[in-house]
Amino acid sequence: MPMKMKNTPLHDEHVSLKAVMAPFAGWDMPIHYGSILEEARHTRSSVSIFDVSHMGEFIVREKPEAPSLDHIVTAPVTRMKNKRCRYGFLLNQNGTIMDDLIAYRKADDEWMLVVNAATRERDFSFIKSQLSSSASIENISGGIVKIDVQGPGSPEVMRALAGDRIRDLAYYGFDFFDLLSGKFIISRTGYTGEPGYEIYIDAGIGVELWRSLMNNPAVRPAGLGARDILRLEMGYPLYGSELTENTTPIESGMERFLDMDKDFTGRDSLLVQQKRGAARRLIGFVSDGRRAPRHENRILADKREAGYVTSGVFSPHLNRGIGMGYIDADRSEEGREIRIDTGRGEITAQIVRVPFLKKGPIKMSEVV
Amino acid sequence: MDISVQEGYYYTNEHEWAKIEGGTARIGITDYAQQKLGDITYVEPPEIGKEVEQFEFLTGIESVKAASDIYAPLSGRITAFNDALEQSPELINKSPYEDGWIVEIELSDPKEVKNLMSVKAYKEYAGGLE
């Protein structure tokens, strides 16, 4: 029996904007509001807002000295400063990925963990079962609206919303704001490669914030279709595609997000894999034309099956098909020509270093 | 979904159209099809001179969302491909019945047109799919 779709608190806004809605991880989500490609282009040239309220947020409270949370996630939760965010993973004992997440340190003894929609219930039970009895965890996902404001115009838009204090946010920093009729958490983070912000607020004022942002003439809504193109152009992995319970952060080239100096679940297995070398690697590749590889297409190298595609799209900024996938480590070198079997013919592609879209580091980008 | 149709064209239930002039037909996909596919990113240029059969595979088309097939509304020999689509496949989104035409076919059996839908029949058919 089909499960009933969940709606975000902004669902009616999307419907009135004539969004094309589709199921995503059990949620009825806006895929686009007219044109996926236009929304991707607008994000890179101006500013877009994305409703990503389907994602999960947990609040963990625990003593700052040697918290059990430190053993559960790969991010250095004890070493990070207050009002900073860090990307990391929840791993299984064998080092495979249960989820990727961002940890926000709200206070010495309080963290917010932001997790994926599809995994949020499972993540919550797992973390809860692993935390020490003196720690507490609360799933606040249902009461939170999350809106991402992304694009080169986002600093202006956010300054209009939150005032000059927004300029004090460093890349991967966040702060608390009293705006409209509620409390906001705003971080300078995102999933597009553009300057941008992620806003967390009480669900009750979600519509008020959405409309207030939409009133800015530069702002347009963008759906999950554009979000997927934008993240893929930057070579950012997506949980469920590049990152799964069959892959490890070493295979996916994400070692820099592992704090190997601390003890965490999965670390021992990763040390073994690191020493032995991963048998396969996550690569990015560019097709020789406009045809896009698709999820689960086979990758051929030296006329033999050598891997599979995890994500593929047409990149409107490169005017070519781009994709990511896993390939045998000994065939994963940059510059190698590969073939993608789409099931409707083959595409010639070349392995390249990600990001596909070469941009200055957003860390250094000018903020008004 | 508002669907536009073009008077005087013939239609298939796979949402292709044919505009017949003398012994030749210009072929494309309908407004309904382009709306369903979303942003078109690629149309495979078919081999000029190739013979195609009515309702059989004509060429491939890709959008941001999916890759799919276009079928020949009528049998004949492919005599032209709309080269503008190589750089600007979005012409199909912008102008599905005019600038976004895909191929021209020299018809081998013009009587096959009886197997196609009139504008009135197609309008009812496509309207009923929603």
Coordinates of C-alpha atoms in Angstrom, one line a residue:
Chain A
M1 CA 0.0 0.0 0.0
P2 CA 1.5 3.4 -0.9
M3 CA 2.5 5.5 2.0
K4 CA 0.9 8.8 2.4
M5 CA 3.2 11.6 1.2
K6 CA 4.4 14.1 3.8
N7 CA 4.1 17.8 3.0
T8 CA 6.5 20.5 4.2
P9 CA 4.8 23.6 5.9
L10 CA 5.5 25.4 2.6
H11 CA 3.6 23.0 0.4
D12 CA 0.8 25.4 -0.4
E13 CA 3.3 28.1 -1.4
H14 CA 4.8 25.6 -4.0
V15 CA 1.3 24.7 -5.3
S16 CA 0.3 28.3 -5.7
L17 CA 3.6 28.9 -7.6
K18 CA 2.5 26.0 -9.9
A19 CA 5.4 23.9 -9.0
V20 CA 5.7 20.4 -10.5
M21 CA 5.7 18.2 -7.4
A22 CA 7.0 14.7 -7.1
P23 CA 7.8 12.2 -4.3
F24 CA 11.2 12.4 -2.7
A25 CA 12.1 10.2 0.3
G26 CA 8.4 10.0 1.2
W27 CA 7.9 13.8 0.8
D28 CA 5.9 15.6 -1.9
M29 CA 8.5 18.0 -3.0
P30 CA 8.8 20.8 -5.6
I31 CA 11.0 19.5 -8.5
H32 CA 10.8 22.7 -10.5
Y33 CA 8.6 25.7 -11.0
G34 CA 8.8 25.8 -14.8
S35 CA 12.3 25.0 -15.9
I36 CA 15.0 23.1 -14.1
L37 CA 17.7 24.5 -16.3
E38 CA 16.5 28.1 -15.8
E39 CA 16.4 27.6 -12.1
A40 CA 20.0 26.3 -12.1
R41 CA 21.2 29.2 -14.2
H42 CA 19.4 31.8 -12.0
T43 CA 21.1 30.4 -8.9
R44 CA 24.5 30.9 -10.4
S45 CA 23.7 34.4 -11.7
S46 CA 21.4 35.8 -9.1
V47 CA 19.8 34.2 -6.1
S48 CA 17.3 31.3 -5.5
I49 CA 15.5 29.9 -2.5
F50 CA 15.0 26.2 -1.9
D51 CA 12.5 24.6 0.5
V52 CA 14.5 21.8 2.1
S53 CA 12.3 21.4 5.2
H54 CA 12.2 17.6 4.6
M55 CA 15.7 17.3 6.0
G56 CA 16.1 16.4 9.7
E57 CA 17.4 18.2 12.7
F58 CA 18.3 16.7 16.0
I59 CA 19.4 18.5 19.2
V60 CA 22.0 16.7 21.3
R61 CA 22.9 17.9 24.8
E62 CA 25.9 16.4 26.5
K63 CA 28.8 17.4 28.7
P64 CA 31.5 19.0 26.7
E65 CA 34.3 16.8 28.1
A66 CA 34.7 13.6 26.2
P67 CA 31.0 13.4 25.0
S68 CA 29.8 10.1 23.6
L69 CA 28.6 12.0 20.5
D70 CA 32.3 12.3 19.5
H71 CA 32.4 8.5 18.9
I72 CA 29.2 8.5 16.8
V73 CA 30.0 11.0 14.1
T74 CA 33.3 11.5 12.2
A75 CA 33.2 15.3 12.6
P76 CA 35.4 16.7 15.5
V77 CA 32.4 17.8 17.7
T78 CA 34.6 18.5 20.7
R79 CA 37.3 20.4 18.9
M80 CA 34.9 22.6 16.9
K81 CA 34.1 26.1 18.2
N82 CA 30.7 27.4 19.2
K83 CA 28.7 28.8 16.3
R84 CA 30.6 26.7 13.7
C85 CA 29.4 23.9 11.4
R86 CA 31.4 20.8 10.4
Y87 CA 30.5 18.2 7.7
G88 CA 30.8 14.6 8.7
F89 CA 29.4 11.1 8.5
L90 CA 27.5 8.5 10.6
L91 CA 29.3 5.2 9.9
N92 CA 28.5 1.6 10.4
Q93 CA 31.1 -0.6 12.3
N94 CA 32.5 -1.7 8.9
G95 CA 33.1 1.9 7.8
T96 CA 30.2 2.1 5.3
I97 CA 28.1 5.3 5.3
M98 CA 24.7 5.4 7.2
D99 CA 24.4 9.1 6.4
D100 CA 26.2 12.4 5.9
L101 CA 25.4 15.3 8.1
I102 CA 26.4 18.8 9.3
A103 CA 27.0 19.3 13.0
Y104 CA 26.3 22.8 14.4
R105 CA 27.8 23.6 17.8
K106 CA 25.2 25.8 19.5
A107 CA 26.8 25.9 22.9
D108 CA 29.6 24.1 24.8
D109 CA 27.1 21.4 25.7
E110 CA 24.7 21.5 22.7
W111 CA 24.9 20.5 19.1
M112 CA 22.4 20.5 16.2
L113 CA 22.8 17.7 13.7
V114 CA 21.3 18.2 10.3
V115 CA 20.7 14.9 8.4
N116 CA 19.0 13.7 5.2
A117 CA 15.3 13.2 4.9
A118 CA 15.3 9.6 3.8
T119 CA 17.4 8.5 6.8
R120 CA 16.3 10.8 9.6
E121 CA 14.2 8.3 11.6
R122 CA 16.9 5.6 11.3
D123 CA 19.6 8.1 12.2
F124 CA 17.7 9.2 15.2
S125 CA 17.3 5.7 16.7
F126 CA 20.9 4.9 15.9
I127 CA 22.3 8.0 17.6
K128 CA 20.0 7.7 20.5
S129 CA 21.1 4.0 21.1
Q130 CA 24.7 5.0 21.0
L131 CA 24.7 8.1 23.2
S132 CA 25.6 7.7 26.9
S133 CA 22.8 7.8 29.4
S134 CA 23.8 11.3 30.6
A135 CA 23.3 12.7 27.1
S136 CA 19.9 13.7 25.6
I137 CA 18.7 13.8 22.0
E138 CA 15.6 15.4 20.6
N139 CA 14.2 15.1 17.1
I140 CA 13.0 18.7 16.3
S141 CA 12.6 18.0 12.5
G142 CA 8.8 18.3 12.5
G143 CA 8.9 21.8 13.9
I144 CA 11.5 23.3 11.7
V145 CA 11.3 24.9 8.3
K146 CA 14.6 25.0 6.5
I147 CA 15.1 27.4 3.5
D148 CA 18.4 27.6 1.6
V149 CA 19.2 31.0 0.1
Q150 CA 21.9 30.5 -2.6
G151 CA 23.6 32.5 -5.3
P152 CA 25.9 35.5 -5.7
G153 CA 23.0 37.7 -4.8
S154 CA 22.4 35.9 -1.5
P155 CA 24.5 38.2 0.7
E156 CA 22.4 41.3 -0.4
V157 CA 19.2 39.4 0.1
M158 CA 20.2 38.2 3.5
R159 CA 21.4 41.6 4.6
A160 CA 18.0 43.0 3.7
L161 CA 16.4 40.3 5.8
A162 CA 18.8 40.1 8.8
G163 CA 20.7 43.4 8.8
D164 CA 24.5 44.1 8.9
R165 CA 25.2 41.3 11.4
I166 CA 24.9 38.8 8.5
R167 CA 28.3 40.1 7.3
D168 CA 30.0 38.7 10.4
L169 CA 29.2 35.1 9.4
A170 CA 32.3 33.3 8.2
Y171 CA 32.1 30.4 5.8
Y172 CA 30.7 27.4 7.7
G173 CA 29.8 29.7 10.6
F174 CA 26.3 30.4 12.0
D175 CA 24.5 32.6 14.4
F176 CA 21.2 33.2 16.1
F177 CA 18.9 36.0 14.9
D178 CA 15.6 37.4 16.2
L179 CA 13.7 38.2 13.0
L180 CA 10.1 38.5 11.9
S181 CA 8.3 36.9 14.8
G182 CA 10.8 34.2 15.8
K183 CA 14.2 32.9 16.4
F184 CA 16.4 32.0 13.4
I185 CA 19.6 30.0 13.0
I186 CA 21.4 31.2 9.9
S187 CA 24.6 29.5 8.6
R188 CA 26.8 30.5 5.7
T189 CA 26.6 27.1 4.1
G190 CA 25.0 25.5 1.1
Y191 CA 25.0 22.7 -1.5
T192 CA 25.4 24.7 -4.7
G193 CA 29.0 26.0 -4.8
E194 CA 27.6 29.6 -4.7
P195 CA 27.8 32.0 -1.8
G196 CA 24.8 31.1 0.3
Y197 CA 23.0 30.6 3.5
E198 CA 20.8 28.0 5.2
I199 CA 18.0 29.2 7.5
Y200 CA 16.4 27.2 10.2
I201 CA 13.2 28.6 11.8
D202 CA 10.1 27.5 13.7
A203 CA 7.7 25.9 11.2
G204 CA 5.0 28.4 12.3
I205 CA 6.7 31.3 10.6
G206 CA 7.9 29.4 7.6
V207 CA 5.4 30.8 5.2
E208 CA 6.0 34.4 6.5
L209 CA 9.8 34.0 5.8
W210 CA 9.2 32.3 2.4
R211 CA 7.0 35.2 1.3
S212 CA 9.3 37.8 2.7
L213 CA 12.2 36.3 0.7
M214 CA 10.0 36.0 -2.4
N215 CA 9.2 39.7 -2.2
N216 CA 12.7 40.5 -3.1
P217 CA 12.7 41.0 -6.9
A218 CA 16.0 39.2 -7.3
V219 CA 14.8 36.0 -5.6
R220 CA 13.2 33.1 -7.5
P221 CA 12.2 29.7 -6.1
A222 CA 14.2 26.7 -7.2
G223 CA 13.3 23.0 -6.8
L224 CA 15.1 19.8 -6.2
G225 CA 15.9 19.4 -9.9
A226 CA 18.1 22.5 -10.0
R227 CA 19.6 21.6 -6.6
D228 CA 20.7 18.2 -8.0
I229 CA 22.4 19.9 -11.1
L230 CA 24.1 22.6 -8.9
R231 CA 25.5 20.1 -6.4
L232 CA 26.7 17.8 -9.2
E233 CA 28.4 20.6 -11.1
M234 CA 30.4 21.1 -7.9
G235 CA 31.1 17.3 -7.5
Y236 CA 29.3 17.2 -4.1
P237 CA 28.1 13.7 -3.3
L238 CA 24.5 12.9 -2.5
Y239 CA 23.4 10.4 0.1
G240 CA 21.6 7.5 -1.6
S241 CA 23.6 8.0 -4.8
E242 CA 27.4 8.5 -4.2
L243 CA 27.2 7.7 -0.5
T244 CA 25.4 4.5 0.6
E245 CA 25.7 1.7 3.0
N246 CA 27.8 -0.1 0.4
T247 CA 30.4 2.6 0.2
T248 CA 33.0 4.1 2.6
P249 CA 34.3 7.7 2.8
I250 CA 37.7 6.5 1.6
E251 CA 36.2 5.1 -1.6
S252 CA 34.3 8.3 -2.1
G253 CA 37.4 10.4 -1.6
M254 CA 36.0 12.1 1.5
E255 CA 38.9 11.4 3.8
R256 CA 39.3 15.1 4.7
F257 CA 36.1 14.9 6.6
L258 CA 37.3 12.1 8.9
D259 CA 39.0 13.1 12.1
M260 CA 41.3 10.0 12.3
D261 CA 42.9 11.3 15.6
K262 CA 39.8 10.4 17.5
D263 CA 38.0 7.1 18.1
F264 CA 34.7 6.8 16.2
T265 CA 32.5 4.0 15.0
G266 CA 33.9 2.6 11.7
R267 CA 37.4 4.0 12.2
D268 CA 39.2 0.6 12.6
S269 CA 37.7 -0.6 9.3
L270 CA 38.7 2.6 7.6
L271 CA 42.2 2.3 8.8
V272 CA 42.5 -1.2 7.3
Q273 CA 41.0 0.1 4.0
Q274 CA 43.3 3.1 4.0
K275 CA 46.3 0.8 4.5
R276 CA 45.3 -1.7 1.9
G277 CA 44.0 0.8 -0.6
A278 CA 40.4 1.0 -1.8
A279 CA 39.5 -1.4 -4.6
R280 CA 37.3 1.3 -6.3
R281 CA 37.1 5.0 -6.3
L282 CA 34.5 7.7 -6.9
I283 CA 35.2 9.7 -10.0
G284 CA 33.8 12.5 -12.0
F285 CA 33.5 12.4 -15.7
V286 CA 32.5 14.7 -18.6
S287 CA 30.7 13.3 -21.6
D288 CA 31.9 14.4 -25.1
G289 CA 28.5 16.0 -25.9
R290 CA 25.2 16.9 -24.5
R291 CA 24.0 13.4 -23.7
A292 CA 23.8 12.8 -20.0
P293 CA 24.8 9.6 -18.2
R294 CA 22.1 8.3 -15.8
H295 CA 22.0 6.7 -12.4
E296 CA 23.0 3.0 -12.6
N297 CA 24.4 3.1 -16.2
R298 CA 27.4 0.8 -16.6
I299 CA 30.9 2.3 -16.9
L300 CA 33.2 0.5 -19.4
A301 CA 37.0 1.0 -19.5
D302 CA 39.3 -1.0 -21.8
K303 CA 36.1 -2.5 -23.2
R304 CA 35.4 -4.2 -19.9
E305 CA 32.8 -3.3 -17.2
A306 CA 34.7 -1.3 -14.7
G307 CA 32.0 0.5 -12.6
Y308 CA 28.7 2.2 -12.5
V309 CA 27.2 5.7 -12.6
T310 CA 25.8 7.1 -9.3
S311 CA 24.6 10.4 -10.7
G312 CA 24.4 12.1 -14.1
V313 CA 22.9 15.2 -15.5
F314 CA 23.2 17.7 -18.4
S315 CA 25.2 20.6 -17.0
P316 CA 23.8 23.9 -18.3
H317 CA 27.0 25.7 -17.4
L318 CA 29.3 23.4 -19.3
N319 CA 26.7 22.4 -22.0
R320 CA 27.8 18.8 -21.6
G321 CA 26.7 15.7 -19.8
I322 CA 28.5 15.2 -16.5
G323 CA 28.4 12.4 -14.0
M324 CA 29.9 10.6 -11.1
G325 CA 30.4 7.0 -10.4
Y326 CA 32.5 4.2 -8.9
I327 CA 35.2 2.6 -11.0
D328 CA 38.0 0.1 -10.3
A329 CA 40.8 2.0 -8.6
D330 CA 43.4 0.9 -11.1
R331 CA 41.3 2.5 -13.9
S332 CA 40.4 5.7 -12.0
E333 CA 43.1 8.1 -13.2
E334 CA 42.2 11.5 -14.4
G335 CA 42.2 11.9 -18.2
R336 CA 41.3 8.3 -18.9
E337 CA 38.6 7.8 -21.6
I338 CA 35.7 5.7 -20.5
R339 CA 32.4 4.7 -22.1
I340 CA 29.0 4.9 -20.5
D341 CA 26.5 2.2 -21.5
T342 CA 23.2 4.0 -21.2
G343 CA 21.1 1.0 -22.4
R344 CA 20.3 3.2 -25.4
G345 CA 23.8 3.4 -26.8
E346 CA 27.2 4.4 -25.5
I347 CA 28.5 7.8 -24.5
T348 CA 32.2 8.6 -24.6
A349 CA 33.4 10.4 -21.5
Q350 CA 36.6 11.5 -19.8
I351 CA 37.6 11.2 -16.1
V352 CA 38.2 14.6 -14.7
R353 CA 38.9 16.1 -11.3
V354 CA 35.8 17.6 -9.6
P355 CA 34.5 20.3 -9.3
F356 CA 33.3 20.2 -12.9
L357 CA 32.7 23.9 -12.6
K358 CA 35.9 25.7 -11.8
K359 CA 35.2 28.6 -9.6
G360 CA 37.1 30.6 -7.0
P361 CA 36.8 29.1 -3.5
I362 CA 33.5 30.3 -2.0
K363 CA 35.3 30.6 1.3
M364 CA 37.1 33.6 0.0
S365 CA 34.2 35.0 -2.0
E366 CA 33.3 38.6 -1.3
V367 CA 30.4 39.1 1.1
V368 CA 28.8 42.5 1.1
Chain B
M1 CA -1.9 21.6 -17.7
D2 CA -2.7 23.9 -20.7
I3 CA -1.9 22.1 -23.9
S4 CA -1.5 23.9 -27.2
V5 CA -2.2 22.1 -30.5
Q6 CA -1.7 23.1 -34.1
E7 CA -4.5 23.2 -36.6
G8 CA -3.9 21.1 -39.8
Y9 CA -1.3 18.8 -38.2
Y10 CA -1.8 15.1 -37.5
Y11 CA -1.0 13.4 -34.2
T12 CA 0.0 10.1 -32.7
N13 CA -0.8 8.7 -29.3
E14 CA 2.9 8.9 -28.5
H15 CA 2.6 12.7 -28.9
E16 CA 4.4 13.2 -32.2
W17 CA 2.9 15.5 -34.8
A18 CA 3.2 15.4 -38.6
K19 CA 2.7 18.4 -41.0
I20 CA 2.1 17.0 -44.4
E21 CA 2.9 19.0 -47.6
G22 CA 2.7 17.1 -50.8
G23 CA 4.7 13.9 -50.4
T24 CA 6.7 15.1 -47.5
A25 CA 6.0 15.3 -43.8
R26 CA 7.7 17.5 -41.2
I27 CA 7.8 15.7 -37.8
G28 CA 8.0 16.9 -34.2
I29 CA 6.7 16.4 -30.7
T30 CA 3.7 18.0 -29.3
D31 CA 3.4 20.7 -26.6
Y32 CA 2.1 18.0 -24.3
A33 CA 5.2 16.0 -24.8
Q34 CA 7.6 18.8 -24.3
Q35 CA 5.9 19.8 -21.1
K36 CA 6.0 16.3 -19.8
L37 CA 9.7 15.9 -20.7
G38 CA 10.7 19.3 -19.4
D39 CA 13.9 21.0 -20.5
I40 CA 15.1 19.2 -23.7
T41 CA 18.9 18.8 -23.6
Y42 CA 19.7 16.6 -26.7
V43 CA 18.1 15.2 -29.8
E44 CA 20.0 12.4 -31.5
P45 CA 20.6 13.3 -35.2
P46 CA 19.2 10.4 -37.2
E47 CA 20.9 9.1 -40.3
I48 CA 19.7 11.0 -43.4
G49 CA 18.4 8.6 -46.0
K50 CA 17.3 6.0 -43.4
E51 CA 14.0 4.3 -44.0
V52 CA 11.6 4.3 -41.1
E53 CA 8.3 2.5 -40.5
Q54 CA 5.1 4.1 -39.1
F55 CA 5.1 3.9 -35.3
E56 CA 8.6 2.4 -35.2
F57 CA 11.6 4.0 -33.6
L58 CA 12.7 7.3 -35.2
T59 CA 15.3 8.8 -32.9
G60 CA 16.2 9.4 -29.3
I61 CA 15.5 12.5 -27.2
E62 CA 16.9 13.5 -23.8
S63 CA 15.6 15.9 -21.2
V64 CA 16.9 16.9 -17.8
K65 CA 14.6 14.3 -16.4
A66 CA 14.8 11.3 -18.8
A67 CA 15.9 9.8 -22.1
S68 CA 13.1 8.6 -24.4
D69 CA 12.2 7.5 -27.9
I70 CA 10.5 9.4 -30.7
Y71 CA 8.4 7.2 -33.1
A72 CA 7.8 7.9 -36.8
P73 CA 4.2 9.0 -37.3
L74 CA 4.5 7.9 -41.0
S75 CA 6.7 5.5 -43.0
G76 CA 9.3 6.9 -45.4
R77 CA 12.8 8.0 -45.9
I78 CA 14.4 10.7 -43.6
T79 CA 15.5 13.6 -45.8
A80 CA 16.4 16.3 -43.3
F81 CA 17.2 16.9 -39.6
N82 CA 16.7 20.3 -37.9
D83 CA 20.4 21.1 -37.4
A84 CA 19.5 24.0 -35.1
L85 CA 18.6 21.4 -32.4
E86 CA 22.2 20.4 -32.1
Q87 CA 23.1 23.6 -30.3
S88 CA 19.6 24.6 -29.2
P89 CA 17.5 21.6 -28.3
E90 CA 15.4 24.0 -26.1
L91 CA 13.8 25.2 -29.4
I92 CA 11.5 22.2 -28.8
N93 CA 10.4 23.6 -25.5
K94 CA 10.0 27.1 -26.9
S95 CA 8.3 26.3 -30.2
P96 CA 7.3 22.6 -30.4
Y97 CA 5.2 23.1 -33.6
E98 CA 7.5 25.4 -35.6
D99 CA 11.2 26.1 -34.8
G100 CA 11.4 22.9 -32.8
W101 CA 10.6 20.5 -35.7
I102 CA 12.8 17.5 -35.7
V103 CA 13.0 15.7 -39.1
E104 CA 11.4 15.6 -42.5
I105 CA 10.3 12.4 -44.1
E106 CA 9.6 11.6 -47.7
L107 CA 6.5 9.5 -47.4
S108 CA 6.4 6.0 -48.9
D109 CA 2.6 5.5 -48.2
P110 CA 0.6 8.8 -47.7
K111 CA -2.5 6.7 -47.0
E112 CA -1.1 5.9 -43.6
V113 CA -2.4 9.3 -42.5
K114 CA -5.7 7.5 -41.7
N115 CA -3.9 5.9 -38.7
L116 CA -3.2 9.4 -37.2
M117 CA -5.4 11.6 -35.1
S118 CA -6.9 14.9 -36.2
V119 CA -6.3 18.0 -34.1
K120 CA -9.7 17.5 -32.5
A121 CA -9.1 13.9 -31.6
Y122 CA -5.7 14.6 -30.2
K123 CA -6.9 17.4 -28.1
E124 CA -9.5 15.1 -26.5
Y125 CA -6.9 12.4 -26.1
A126 CA -4.2 14.5 -24.5
G127 CA -6.7 16.4 -22.4
G128 CA -8.0 13.1 -21.0
L129 CA -4.6 12.0 -19.9
E130 CA -4.4 14.5 -17.0

